[in-house]
C-alpha cells in the first residue's frame, strides 16, 4: 500500500493560524510527475503558438474571474495587506497577454543571410525547440506571481512545466494548478509542493531549471546543474541602492522610496534597501521620509484595504530585520522611527536608520524587510561609488530633476536595471530584461525574445541550394589543387589588401 505523503502546515504569519495543508512530495513523486509531463509535452509543442496562446488566455480569463478569491489565498498565507496582495493577479493577467501575443514572433524560425558568398550554396534555417520539461522553483514573497513570471513563457515555448513553490506559501501556486485543470488544458503543467528535498529532486529530474530565491540556494542549484550540464537561470537576492540627487522633487522622492522600500513589508528582491542622499538636500529628505513612514498604518486586514504595511512572511524573517537593526545601532546608527518587532504576529515596524555605514550588515547583507537605512553623500560620484560597493547587483533607483544627469548616473551603476524617479517599474515592463548582476543572478526573465529563447535549444538546418556536385571540394580523396581552391576562395572573400591575391611562390 502506498504511504501517503507527510503534510506541511501553512500558516498565516499575521496571527500564526494554520490556513491550509499541502503534501511534502517525495523524490519518487517528483520523478513520476516529470515522467507524466515528458509524455504529454510533444503534443503540446506540436499544437503550435496559436493554440497554446488560446490556452494561456483561457487561464487568464480564469484568473480574472477568480481575482478576489485568489487574492484571499495570497493574503491568507503571507499575512500581506489587501493592497499589497491585490497586485499579484493583475500583474499575472498583463504578463499572460504579453507572452500569448508575442511568443510566436519571438520564436519564429529565422532564415539568416550567409556570412560569406561561400555560404550561398545553402539555405540556412535557425529554429527554436523547447527543453521538454522546465522546473520552476519559487520563493514565498509573491506566491502567485512568482510562478507566473516564468511559467507563461515556458509554456508558450512549448515546454511542459513543473512548479515547486516555497513550502512557506504553497497555496497560491496550487490555485494556478487548479485553474489549469478547470479550464481543461492539456496536462503539461503541474505543481508539486514540498520542501528543500522536493526542490532538489525537481532540479535533478527536469531539463532546465528556472530558480528564484536566495543567493545561497542559487549557488547550490547552479552546482547541481553544473554537474549534469543542465542549463539554469537564477533570479537571486538584492541590496538595491536608491540615489537621491539634490535637484529631485523631495516629497515625491520620499514617497517613491517609502513605497519602493516598504511595499510587501520590504520583501521584494528589488526593494530599496540602501539610500544615498546628496548632502544639500539630506536633512530635508530625511525629515520628509520619516514623516511619511510614521503615517503608514500597519496591521492585519481582511478585504478592507485598511492598512499599508502587513506582516513578514515568517517569524524568522522578522529576526533577520531585528538582527540588522541591532547590529547597526551597536555600531553607532540611530533609529528615527520604528525599529522593533511587534508583540504578536510576524510584524516589524517600518524603520528609518541614519548614521549608517558600510561596516554594518544592514548595508551589506540582504535584509528583505521594512528597513530604510540612509547615508549622506557629498555628490553623485560618492553615491555611485557606494552604490556599486556591494556583492549584489539586482537593480537601483535614481531620483533627480535633471533626467539627463539621472540617466548618466544610471549608466554608471553595476546592476541589471535602473528605474529613474520610480520604483519597481522594470518589474512590470516586460519588454526589458529583469536579471541580476554579480551575486544577484545569472540570466534574466522577460526582455523580449531573450526571455523565451532561454527555454529553447537552437537548431540549425542547412539545406542545399541548386545542383549538387558529385563531391564537395573538401571531401576525400585528398588533393592539393582542391585544398588550394578552398584557401584561395577564403582569401578572396575574407582577406584584406594584397593578401586577397592568389598564391604567390612559396605559399
Ligand atoms: P530560498 O532560496 O530559501 O528558497 C526558494 C525556493 O527554493 C523554495 O521553494 C525552497 O524550497 C527551494 N529550495 C531550497 N533549497 C533548495 C535546493 N537545495 N534545491 C532546490 N530547491 C531548493 O528563498 P526564500 O527564502 O524562499 O526567498 C527569499 C529570497 O528570494 C530572497 O533572497 C529574495 O531576494 C529572493 N527573490 C529573488 C527574486 C528575483 O527575481 N531576483 C524575486 C523574489 C525573491
Coordinates of C-alpha atoms and ligand atoms in Angstrom, one line a residue:
X1 CA 0.0 0.0 0.0
X2 CA 1.4 3.5 -0.9
X3 CA 2.2 5.6 2.1
X4 CA 0.5 9.0 1.9
X5 CA 3.0 11.9 1.7
X6 CA 3.6 13.7 5.0
X7 CA 1.8 17.1 5.3
X8 CA 3.1 20.6 5.7
X9 CA 1.1 23.1 7.7
X10 CA 0.7 26.5 6.0
X11 CA 0.3 29.4 8.5
X12 CA -0.8 33.0 8.2
X13 CA 2.1 34.8 9.8
X14 CA -0.1 37.7 10.9
X15 CA -1.8 35.6 13.5
X16 CA 0.0 32.2 13.4
X17 CA -3.2 30.3 12.5
X18 CA -3.0 27.3 10.1
X19 CA -4.7 28.2 6.8
X20 CA -4.0 25.0 4.9
X21 CA -2.0 21.9 4.5
X22 CA -0.1 20.6 1.5
X23 CA 1.8 17.3 0.7
X24 CA 5.5 17.2 1.2
X25 CA 6.2 15.3 -2.0
X26 CA 8.9 12.7 -2.2
X27 CA 11.6 12.3 -4.9
X28 CA 9.7 9.3 -6.3
X29 CA 6.6 11.5 -6.8
X30 CA 8.7 14.2 -8.5
X31 CA 10.1 11.5 -10.9
X32 CA 6.6 10.3 -11.6
X33 CA 5.3 13.8 -12.3
X34 CA 8.3 14.5 -14.6
X35 CA 7.6 11.3 -16.5
X36 CA 3.9 12.3 -17.0
X37 CA 4.9 15.8 -18.2
X38 CA 7.5 14.3 -20.6
X39 CA 4.8 12.1 -22.1
X40 CA 2.4 15.0 -22.8
X41 CA 5.0 17.6 -23.9
X42 CA 5.4 16.6 -27.6
X43 CA 1.8 17.0 -28.3
X44 CA 1.8 20.4 -26.6
X45 CA 4.7 21.5 -28.7
X46 CA 3.0 20.3 -31.8
X47 CA -0.1 22.3 -31.0
X48 CA 1.7 25.5 -32.2
X49 CA 1.7 29.0 -30.9
X50 CA -1.9 30.0 -31.7
X51 CA -3.4 27.0 -29.8
X52 CA -1.0 27.4 -26.8
X53 CA -1.8 31.1 -26.7
X54 CA -5.5 30.2 -26.6
X55 CA -4.9 28.0 -23.5
X56 CA -2.9 30.7 -21.8
X57 CA -5.6 33.3 -22.5
X58 CA -8.2 30.9 -21.1
X59 CA -6.1 30.7 -17.9
X60 CA -6.0 34.5 -18.0
X61 CA -9.9 34.5 -18.2
X62 CA -9.9 32.2 -15.2
X63 CA -7.5 34.4 -13.2
X64 CA -9.7 37.4 -13.9
X65 CA -12.9 35.6 -12.9
X66 CA -11.3 34.4 -9.6
X67 CA -9.3 37.5 -8.7
X68 CA -10.9 38.2 -5.3
X69 CA -10.7 34.6 -4.3
X70 CA -7.0 34.3 -5.4
X71 CA -6.1 37.5 -3.5
X72 CA -7.7 35.9 -0.4
X73 CA -5.4 32.9 -0.8
X74 CA -2.3 35.1 -1.3
X75 CA -3.2 37.1 1.8
X76 CA -4.0 34.1 3.9
X77 CA -0.6 32.5 3.5
X78 CA 1.6 35.7 3.5
X79 CA -0.1 38.0 6.0
X80 CA 0.1 40.8 3.4
X81 CA -2.2 43.7 3.4
X82 CA -5.1 43.6 0.9
X83 CA -3.4 46.4 -1.1
X84 CA -0.1 44.5 -1.5
X85 CA -1.8 41.2 -2.2
X86 CA -4.2 42.7 -4.8
X87 CA -1.4 43.5 -7.2
X88 CA -0.5 39.8 -8.0
X89 CA -3.4 38.8 -10.1
X90 CA -3.5 42.0 -12.3
X91 CA 0.3 41.6 -13.0
X92 CA -0.2 38.0 -13.9
X93 CA -3.0 38.9 -16.3
X94 CA -0.9 41.5 -18.0
X95 CA 2.0 39.0 -18.4
X96 CA -0.2 36.3 -19.9
X97 CA -1.3 38.7 -22.6
X98 CA 2.4 39.7 -23.3
X99 CA 3.5 36.1 -23.8
X100 CA 0.4 34.9 -25.6
X101 CA 0.7 37.8 -28.1
X102 CA 4.5 37.8 -28.6
X103 CA 5.9 34.3 -28.2
X104 CA 5.2 33.2 -31.8
X105 CA 7.1 36.2 -33.2
X106 CA 10.0 35.8 -30.7
X107 CA 10.4 32.1 -31.6
X108 CA 9.7 32.3 -35.3
X109 CA 12.1 30.3 -37.5
X110 CA 14.8 32.6 -38.9
X111 CA 16.4 32.5 -42.3
X112 CA 19.8 34.1 -41.7
X113 CA 21.8 35.5 -44.6
X114 CA 25.0 33.5 -45.1
X115 CA 28.0 35.4 -43.7
X116 CA 30.0 34.9 -46.9
X117 CA 29.3 34.2 -50.6
X118 CA 30.6 30.6 -50.0
X119 CA 27.5 30.0 -47.8
X120 CA 25.2 30.9 -50.7
X121 CA 25.2 27.2 -51.7
X122 CA 23.0 26.5 -48.7
X123 CA 19.6 27.7 -47.4
X124 CA 20.1 28.5 -43.7
X125 CA 17.4 28.0 -41.0
X126 CA 17.6 28.6 -37.3
X127 CA 14.8 27.2 -35.2
X128 CA 13.9 27.1 -31.5
X129 CA 12.9 23.9 -29.8
X130 CA 12.0 23.9 -26.1
X131 CA 13.6 22.0 -23.4
X132 CA 10.9 19.3 -22.8
X133 CA 10.4 19.8 -19.0
X134 CA 11.2 23.1 -17.2
X135 CA 11.3 23.1 -13.5
X136 CA 10.4 26.4 -11.8
X137 CA 11.4 26.7 -8.1
X138 CA 10.0 29.8 -6.4
X139 CA 10.2 31.7 -3.1
X140 CA 7.4 33.0 -0.8
X141 CA 7.3 36.7 -1.4
X142 CA 4.9 36.9 -4.3
X143 CA 3.4 33.4 -4.2
X144 CA 1.0 33.7 -7.1
X145 CA 3.1 36.0 -9.3
X146 CA 6.5 34.3 -8.9
X147 CA 5.4 31.1 -10.7
X148 CA 3.5 33.2 -13.4
X149 CA 6.6 35.3 -14.0
X150 CA 8.3 32.2 -15.5
X151 CA 5.7 29.6 -16.4
X152 CA 3.8 31.6 -19.0
X153 CA 6.8 32.0 -21.3
X154 CA 7.9 28.4 -20.7
X155 CA 4.5 27.1 -21.7
X156 CA 4.4 29.3 -24.7
X157 CA 7.8 28.0 -25.8
X158 CA 6.1 24.6 -26.0
X159 CA 7.7 23.1 -22.8
X160 CA 5.9 21.3 -20.0
X161 CA 6.3 23.0 -16.6
X162 CA 6.7 21.7 -13.1
X163 CA 6.5 24.3 -10.4
X164 CA 7.8 23.7 -6.9
X165 CA 6.6 26.6 -4.7
X166 CA 8.0 27.7 -1.4
X167 CA 6.9 25.4 1.5
X168 CA 6.1 28.6 3.3
X169 CA 3.4 29.8 0.8
X170 CA 2.4 26.9 -1.5
X171 CA -1.4 27.5 -1.6
X172 CA -1.4 30.2 -4.3
X173 CA 0.6 28.1 -6.8
X174 CA -1.8 25.2 -6.1
X175 CA -4.6 27.6 -7.2
X176 CA -2.8 28.0 -10.5
X177 CA -2.8 24.2 -11.0
X178 CA -6.5 24.2 -10.1
X179 CA -7.2 26.8 -12.7
X180 CA -5.2 25.0 -15.4
X181 CA -7.2 21.8 -14.7
X182 CA -10.6 23.6 -14.5
X183 CA -10.1 25.2 -18.0
X184 CA -9.4 21.7 -19.3
X185 CA -6.0 22.5 -20.6
X186 CA -3.6 19.7 -21.7
X187 CA -1.8 18.1 -18.7
X188 CA 1.6 19.9 -19.2
X189 CA 1.6 22.0 -16.1
X190 CA 1.8 20.6 -12.6
X191 CA 2.6 22.0 -9.1
X192 CA 4.4 19.7 -6.6
X193 CA 4.6 21.0 -3.1
X194 CA 7.3 20.2 -0.6
X195 CA 10.4 21.5 1.0
X196 CA 14.1 21.5 0.1
X197 CA 14.3 17.8 -0.8
X198 CA 11.4 18.2 -3.2
X199 CA 13.2 21.1 -4.7
X200 CA 16.4 19.1 -5.1
X201 CA 14.5 16.3 -6.8
X202 CA 12.9 18.8 -9.2
X203 CA 16.4 20.2 -10.1
X204 CA 17.7 16.7 -10.7
X205 CA 14.8 15.5 -12.9
X206 CA 13.9 18.4 -15.2
X207 CA 15.7 19.6 -18.3
X208 CA 16.1 23.2 -17.4
X209 CA 15.8 25.0 -14.0
X210 CA 14.4 28.4 -13.5
X211 CA 15.1 29.4 -9.9
X212 CA 14.0 32.4 -7.9
X213 CA 15.2 32.7 -4.3
X214 CA 18.2 33.3 -2.1
X215 CA 21.8 33.6 -3.4
X216 CA 22.8 30.7 -1.2
X217 CA 20.2 28.3 -2.7
X218 CA 21.0 29.7 -6.2
X219 CA 24.6 28.6 -5.7
X220 CA 23.6 25.1 -4.6
X221 CA 21.3 24.8 -7.6
X222 CA 23.9 26.1 -10.0
X223 CA 26.4 23.4 -8.7
X224 CA 23.8 20.6 -9.1
X225 CA 23.0 21.8 -12.6
X226 CA 26.7 22.2 -13.5
X227 CA 27.3 18.5 -12.5
X228 CA 24.8 17.3 -15.1
X229 CA 25.4 20.1 -17.6
X230 CA 21.9 21.3 -17.2
X231 CA 21.1 24.9 -18.0
X232 CA 19.6 27.1 -15.4
X233 CA 18.6 30.7 -14.9
X234 CA 18.9 32.3 -11.4
X235 CA 17.0 35.3 -10.0
X236 CA 18.5 35.9 -6.6
X237 CA 18.8 38.4 -3.8
X238 CA 19.5 42.1 -3.9
X239 CA 20.6 45.1 -1.9
X240 CA 19.2 47.8 -4.1
X241 CA 20.5 51.3 -3.7
X242 CA 18.5 54.5 -4.2
X243 CA 20.4 57.6 -5.2
X244 CA 18.7 60.9 -4.4
X245 CA 20.2 63.9 -6.3
X246 CA 19.9 67.4 -5.0
X247 CA 17.5 68.6 -7.7
X248 CA 14.9 65.8 -7.1
X249 CA 11.4 66.6 -6.1
X250 CA 11.9 65.7 -2.4
X251 CA 8.3 64.9 -1.5
X252 CA 7.7 62.6 -4.5
X253 CA 11.1 61.0 -4.0
X254 CA 10.4 60.2 -0.3
X255 CA 7.0 58.8 -1.3
X256 CA 8.6 56.7 -4.0
X257 CA 11.3 55.4 -1.7
X258 CA 8.8 54.6 1.0
X259 CA 6.8 52.5 -1.5
X260 CA 10.0 51.0 -3.1
X261 CA 11.4 50.1 0.3
X262 CA 8.3 49.0 2.2
X263 CA 5.9 47.5 -0.2
X264 CA 5.2 43.9 0.8
X265 CA 7.0 44.7 4.1
X266 CA 10.2 45.2 2.1
X267 CA 10.1 41.6 0.9
X268 CA 10.7 42.1 -2.7
X269 CA 14.0 41.3 -4.4
X270 CA 14.1 44.8 -5.9
X271 CA 13.1 46.6 -2.7
X272 CA 15.1 49.8 -1.9
X273 CA 17.5 48.6 0.8
X274 CA 20.1 51.5 0.9
X275 CA 19.5 55.2 0.4
X276 CA 22.3 57.7 -0.6
X277 CA 21.3 61.3 -0.5
X278 CA 23.3 64.4 -1.7
X279 CA 24.3 66.5 1.3
X280 CA 22.5 69.6 0.1
X281 CA 19.1 68.0 0.5
X282 CA 19.8 65.4 3.1
X283 CA 18.1 67.0 6.1
X284 CA 15.0 67.9 4.1
X285 CA 14.8 64.5 2.6
X286 CA 15.2 62.6 5.9
X287 CA 12.5 64.8 7.6
X288 CA 10.1 64.1 4.7
X289 CA 10.9 60.4 4.7
X290 CA 10.4 60.0 8.4
X291 CA 7.2 61.9 8.3
X292 CA 5.8 59.7 5.6
X293 CA 6.9 56.5 7.2
X294 CA 5.3 57.5 10.5
X295 CA 2.0 58.0 8.7
X296 CA 1.9 54.4 7.5
X297 CA -0.7 52.1 9.0
X298 CA 0.5 48.6 9.9
X299 CA -1.8 45.7 10.6
X300 CA -3.7 42.6 9.5
X301 CA -6.7 43.5 7.3
X302 CA -9.3 41.4 5.5
X303 CA -10.7 42.6 2.3
X304 CA -10.8 46.2 3.6
X305 CA -7.7 48.0 2.3
X306 CA -7.3 49.4 5.9
X307 CA -3.5 49.0 6.2
X308 CA -0.4 50.0 4.2
X309 CA 2.1 47.5 5.8
X310 CA 1.4 43.9 6.6
X311 CA 3.2 41.1 8.3
X312 CA 6.5 39.5 7.3
X313 CA 6.3 36.0 5.8
X314 CA 7.8 34.2 8.7
X315 CA 8.9 35.0 12.3
X316 CA 12.5 34.1 11.0
X317 CA 12.3 36.9 8.6
X318 CA 11.5 39.3 11.5
X319 CA 14.5 38.0 13.3
X320 CA 16.8 39.0 10.3
X321 CA 15.5 42.6 10.4
X322 CA 15.9 42.7 14.2
X323 CA 19.5 41.5 13.8
X324 CA 20.3 44.1 11.2
X325 CA 18.8 46.9 13.3
X326 CA 20.6 45.8 16.4
X327 CA 24.0 45.5 14.6
X328 CA 23.6 49.0 13.1
X329 CA 22.6 50.5 16.5
X330 CA 25.5 48.8 18.2
X331 CA 27.9 50.4 15.6
X332 CA 26.5 53.9 16.1
X333 CA 23.4 54.1 13.9
X334 CA 20.3 56.0 15.1
X335 CA 16.7 54.8 14.7
X336 CA 14.5 57.8 13.6
X337 CA 11.3 55.8 13.5
X338 CA 10.3 52.1 14.0
X339 CA 13.0 49.7 15.0
X340 CA 11.0 46.9 16.8
X341 CA 9.2 43.7 16.1
X342 CA 5.5 43.6 17.3
X343 CA 4.5 41.7 20.4
X344 CA 2.4 39.3 18.4
X345 CA 2.3 38.2 14.8
X346 CA 5.3 38.4 12.4
X347 CA 5.2 42.2 12.1
X348 CA 8.2 44.5 12.2
X349 CA 7.7 48.3 12.4
X350 CA 8.7 50.3 9.3
X351 CA 12.0 51.7 10.2
X352 CA 14.4 54.5 9.2
X353 CA 18.0 54.3 10.2
X354 CA 20.6 57.1 9.9
X355 CA 24.3 57.4 10.7
X356 CA 24.9 54.1 9.0
X357 CA 27.9 53.0 7.0
X358 CA 29.2 50.0 5.0
X359 CA 30.6 48.2 8.1
X360 CA 27.0 47.4 9.1
X361 CA 25.1 44.3 8.0
X362 CA 22.1 46.4 7.1
X363 CA 24.2 47.9 4.3
X364 CA 25.9 44.8 3.1
X365 CA 23.5 41.8 3.6
X366 CA 20.0 41.5 2.1
X367 CA 17.5 42.5 4.8
X368 CA 14.3 41.7 2.9
X369 CA 12.3 43.7 5.5
X370 CA 10.8 47.1 6.2
X371 CA 14.1 48.9 6.8
X372 CA 15.4 52.1 5.1
X373 CA 19.0 53.0 6.1
X374 CA 20.0 56.4 4.8
X375 CA 23.6 57.8 4.1
X376 CA 24.6 61.4 3.4
X377 CA 26.9 61.7 0.4
X378 CA 28.9 64.6 -1.0
X379 CA 27.9 64.3 -4.6
X380 CA 26.8 61.8 -7.3
X381 CA 30.4 60.4 -7.6
X382 CA 30.4 59.3 -3.9
X383 CA 26.8 58.0 -4.3
X384 CA 27.8 55.9 -7.4
X385 CA 30.9 54.5 -5.6
X386 CA 28.9 53.4 -2.6
X387 CA 26.0 52.1 -4.6
X388 CA 28.5 49.9 -6.5
X389 CA 30.2 48.8 -3.3
X390 CA 28.1 45.7 -3.0
X391 CA 28.2 42.0 -3.8
X392 CA 24.7 42.3 -5.2
X393 CA 23.7 44.0 -8.5
X394 CA 20.0 43.4 -9.0
X395 CA 18.6 46.9 -9.6
X396 CA 18.7 50.5 -8.4
X397 CA 16.7 53.7 -8.4
X398 CA 17.9 57.3 -9.2
X399 CA 15.9 60.3 -8.1
X400 CA 16.5 63.6 -9.9
X401 CA 15.2 66.8 -11.5
X402 CA 17.6 66.8 -14.5
X403 CA 16.8 63.5 -16.2
X404 CA 19.9 63.6 -18.3
X405 CA 22.0 63.7 -15.2
X406 CA 19.9 60.9 -13.7
X407 CA 20.4 58.8 -16.8
X408 CA 24.2 59.5 -16.6
X409 CA 24.2 58.2 -13.0
X410 CA 22.1 55.2 -14.0
X411 CA 24.7 54.2 -16.7
X412 CA 27.4 54.1 -14.0
X413 CA 25.7 51.6 -11.8
X414 CA 26.6 47.9 -11.8
X415 CA 23.1 46.5 -11.7
X416 CA 20.7 44.7 -14.0
X417 CA 18.1 47.5 -14.1
X418 CA 17.8 51.2 -13.0
X419 CA 14.5 53.0 -12.5
X420 CA 14.6 56.7 -12.7
X421 CA 12.2 58.6 -10.5
X422 CA 10.2 55.4 -9.9
X423 CA 10.4 52.1 -8.1
X424 CA 9.6 48.6 -9.5
X425 CA 8.8 50.0 -12.9
X426 CA 11.1 47.4 -14.6
X427 CA 9.2 44.6 -13.0
X428 CA 6.1 45.4 -15.0
X429 CA 7.7 46.5 -18.2
X430 CA 8.1 43.1 -19.8
X431 CA 9.9 44.4 -22.9
X432 CA 13.1 45.0 -20.8
X433 CA 15.0 42.2 -19.1
X434 CA 14.9 41.6 -15.4
X435 CA 18.1 39.9 -14.2
X436 CA 20.7 40.4 -11.6
X437 CA 24.4 41.1 -12.0
X438 CA 27.1 39.8 -9.5
X439 CA 25.6 37.7 -6.7
X440 CA 22.0 38.7 -7.8
X441 CA 21.7 36.1 -10.5
X442 CA 22.5 34.6 -13.8
X443 CA 20.4 35.1 -16.9
X444 CA 17.2 37.2 -17.0
X445 CA 13.5 36.9 -17.4
X446 CA 11.2 39.0 -19.7
X447 CA 13.1 41.3 -22.1
X448 CA 11.5 40.4 -25.4
X449 CA 12.8 37.4 -27.4
X450 CA 15.7 36.5 -25.0
X451 CA 13.1 35.9 -22.2
X452 CA 11.6 33.0 -24.0
X453 CA 14.5 31.8 -26.2
X454 CA 16.3 30.8 -23.0
X455 CA 13.8 28.0 -22.6
X456 CA 14.8 26.7 -26.1
X457 CA 17.6 24.9 -27.8
X458 CA 18.6 26.4 -31.1
X459 CA 18.7 24.1 -34.0
X460 CA 20.4 24.9 -37.3
X461 CA 19.3 23.3 -40.5
X462 CA 21.3 23.7 -43.8
X463 CA 19.5 22.8 -47.0
X464 CA 21.5 22.7 -50.3
X465 CA 20.5 25.2 -53.0
X466 CA 20.9 24.4 -56.7
X467 CA 22.6 21.3 -58.2
X468 CA 24.8 19.2 -56.0
X469 CA 28.3 18.3 -57.1
X470 CA 29.5 14.6 -57.1
X471 CA 31.9 15.6 -54.3
X472 CA 32.2 18.7 -52.1
X473 CA 35.6 20.3 -52.6
X474 CA 36.9 19.2 -49.2
X475 CA 35.7 15.6 -49.3
X476 CA 38.2 12.8 -49.9
X477 CA 40.5 11.8 -51.6
X478 CA 43.0 14.5 -50.6
X479 CA 44.1 16.8 -53.4
X480 CA 46.4 19.7 -53.3
X481 CA 44.5 21.6 -56.0
X482 CA 41.2 21.4 -54.2
X483 CA 42.8 22.4 -50.9
X484 CA 44.3 25.4 -52.7
X485 CA 41.0 26.2 -54.3
X486 CA 39.3 26.5 -50.9
X487 CA 42.1 28.6 -49.4
X488 CA 42.1 30.9 -52.5
X489 CA 38.3 31.4 -52.1
X490 CA 38.7 32.2 -48.4
X491 CA 41.4 34.7 -49.2
X492 CA 39.4 36.4 -51.9
X493 CA 36.3 36.7 -49.8
X494 CA 37.8 37.3 -46.4
X495 CA 41.4 38.6 -46.8
X496 CA 42.5 42.2 -46.8
X497 CA 44.7 44.2 -49.4
X498 CA 47.3 42.1 -51.2
X499 CA 46.5 39.1 -49.1
X500 CA 43.4 38.6 -51.2
X501 CA 45.6 37.8 -54.2
X502 CA 46.0 34.2 -55.3
X503 CA 49.0 32.2 -54.1
X504 CA 52.5 33.5 -54.6
X505 CA 55.6 31.4 -54.7
X506 CA 56.4 29.6 -51.5
X507 CA 52.8 29.7 -50.1
Ligands
LIG1 P1 15.1 30.2 -0.7 O1 16.3 30.2 -1.5 O2 15.3 29.8 0.8 O3 14.0 29.2 -1.2 C1 13.5 29.4 -2.5 C2 12.9 28.0 -3.0 O4 14.0 27.1 -3.2 C3 11.9 27.4 -2.1 O5 10.9 26.8 -2.9 C4 12.8 26.3 -1.4 O6 12.0 25.1 -1.0 C5 13.7 25.9 -2.6 N1 15.0 25.3 -2.2 C6 15.7 25.5 -1.1 N2 16.9 24.8 -1.2 C7 16.9 24.1 -2.4 C8 17.8 23.3 -3.0 N3 19.0 22.9 -2.5 N4 17.5 22.8 -4.2 C9 16.3 23.1 -4.8 N5 15.3 23.9 -4.2 C10 15.7 24.4 -3.0 O7 14.5 31.6 -0.8 P2 13.2 32.2 0.0 O8 13.7 32.5 1.4 O9 12.0 31.4 -0.3 O10 13.0 33.6 -0.8 C11 13.6 34.8 -0.5 C12 14.8 35.1 -1.4 O11 14.3 35.1 -2.8 C13 15.4 36.4 -1.2 O12 16.8 36.3 -1.2 C14 14.9 37.2 -2.4 O13 15.8 38.3 -2.8 C15 14.9 36.2 -3.5 N6 14.0 36.6 -4.6 C16 14.6 37.0 -5.8 C17 13.8 37.4 -6.8 C18 14.4 37.8 -8.1 O14 13.6 37.9 -9.1 N7 15.7 38.1 -8.2 C19 12.4 37.5 -6.6 C20 11.8 37.1 -5.4 C21 12.7 36.7 -4.4

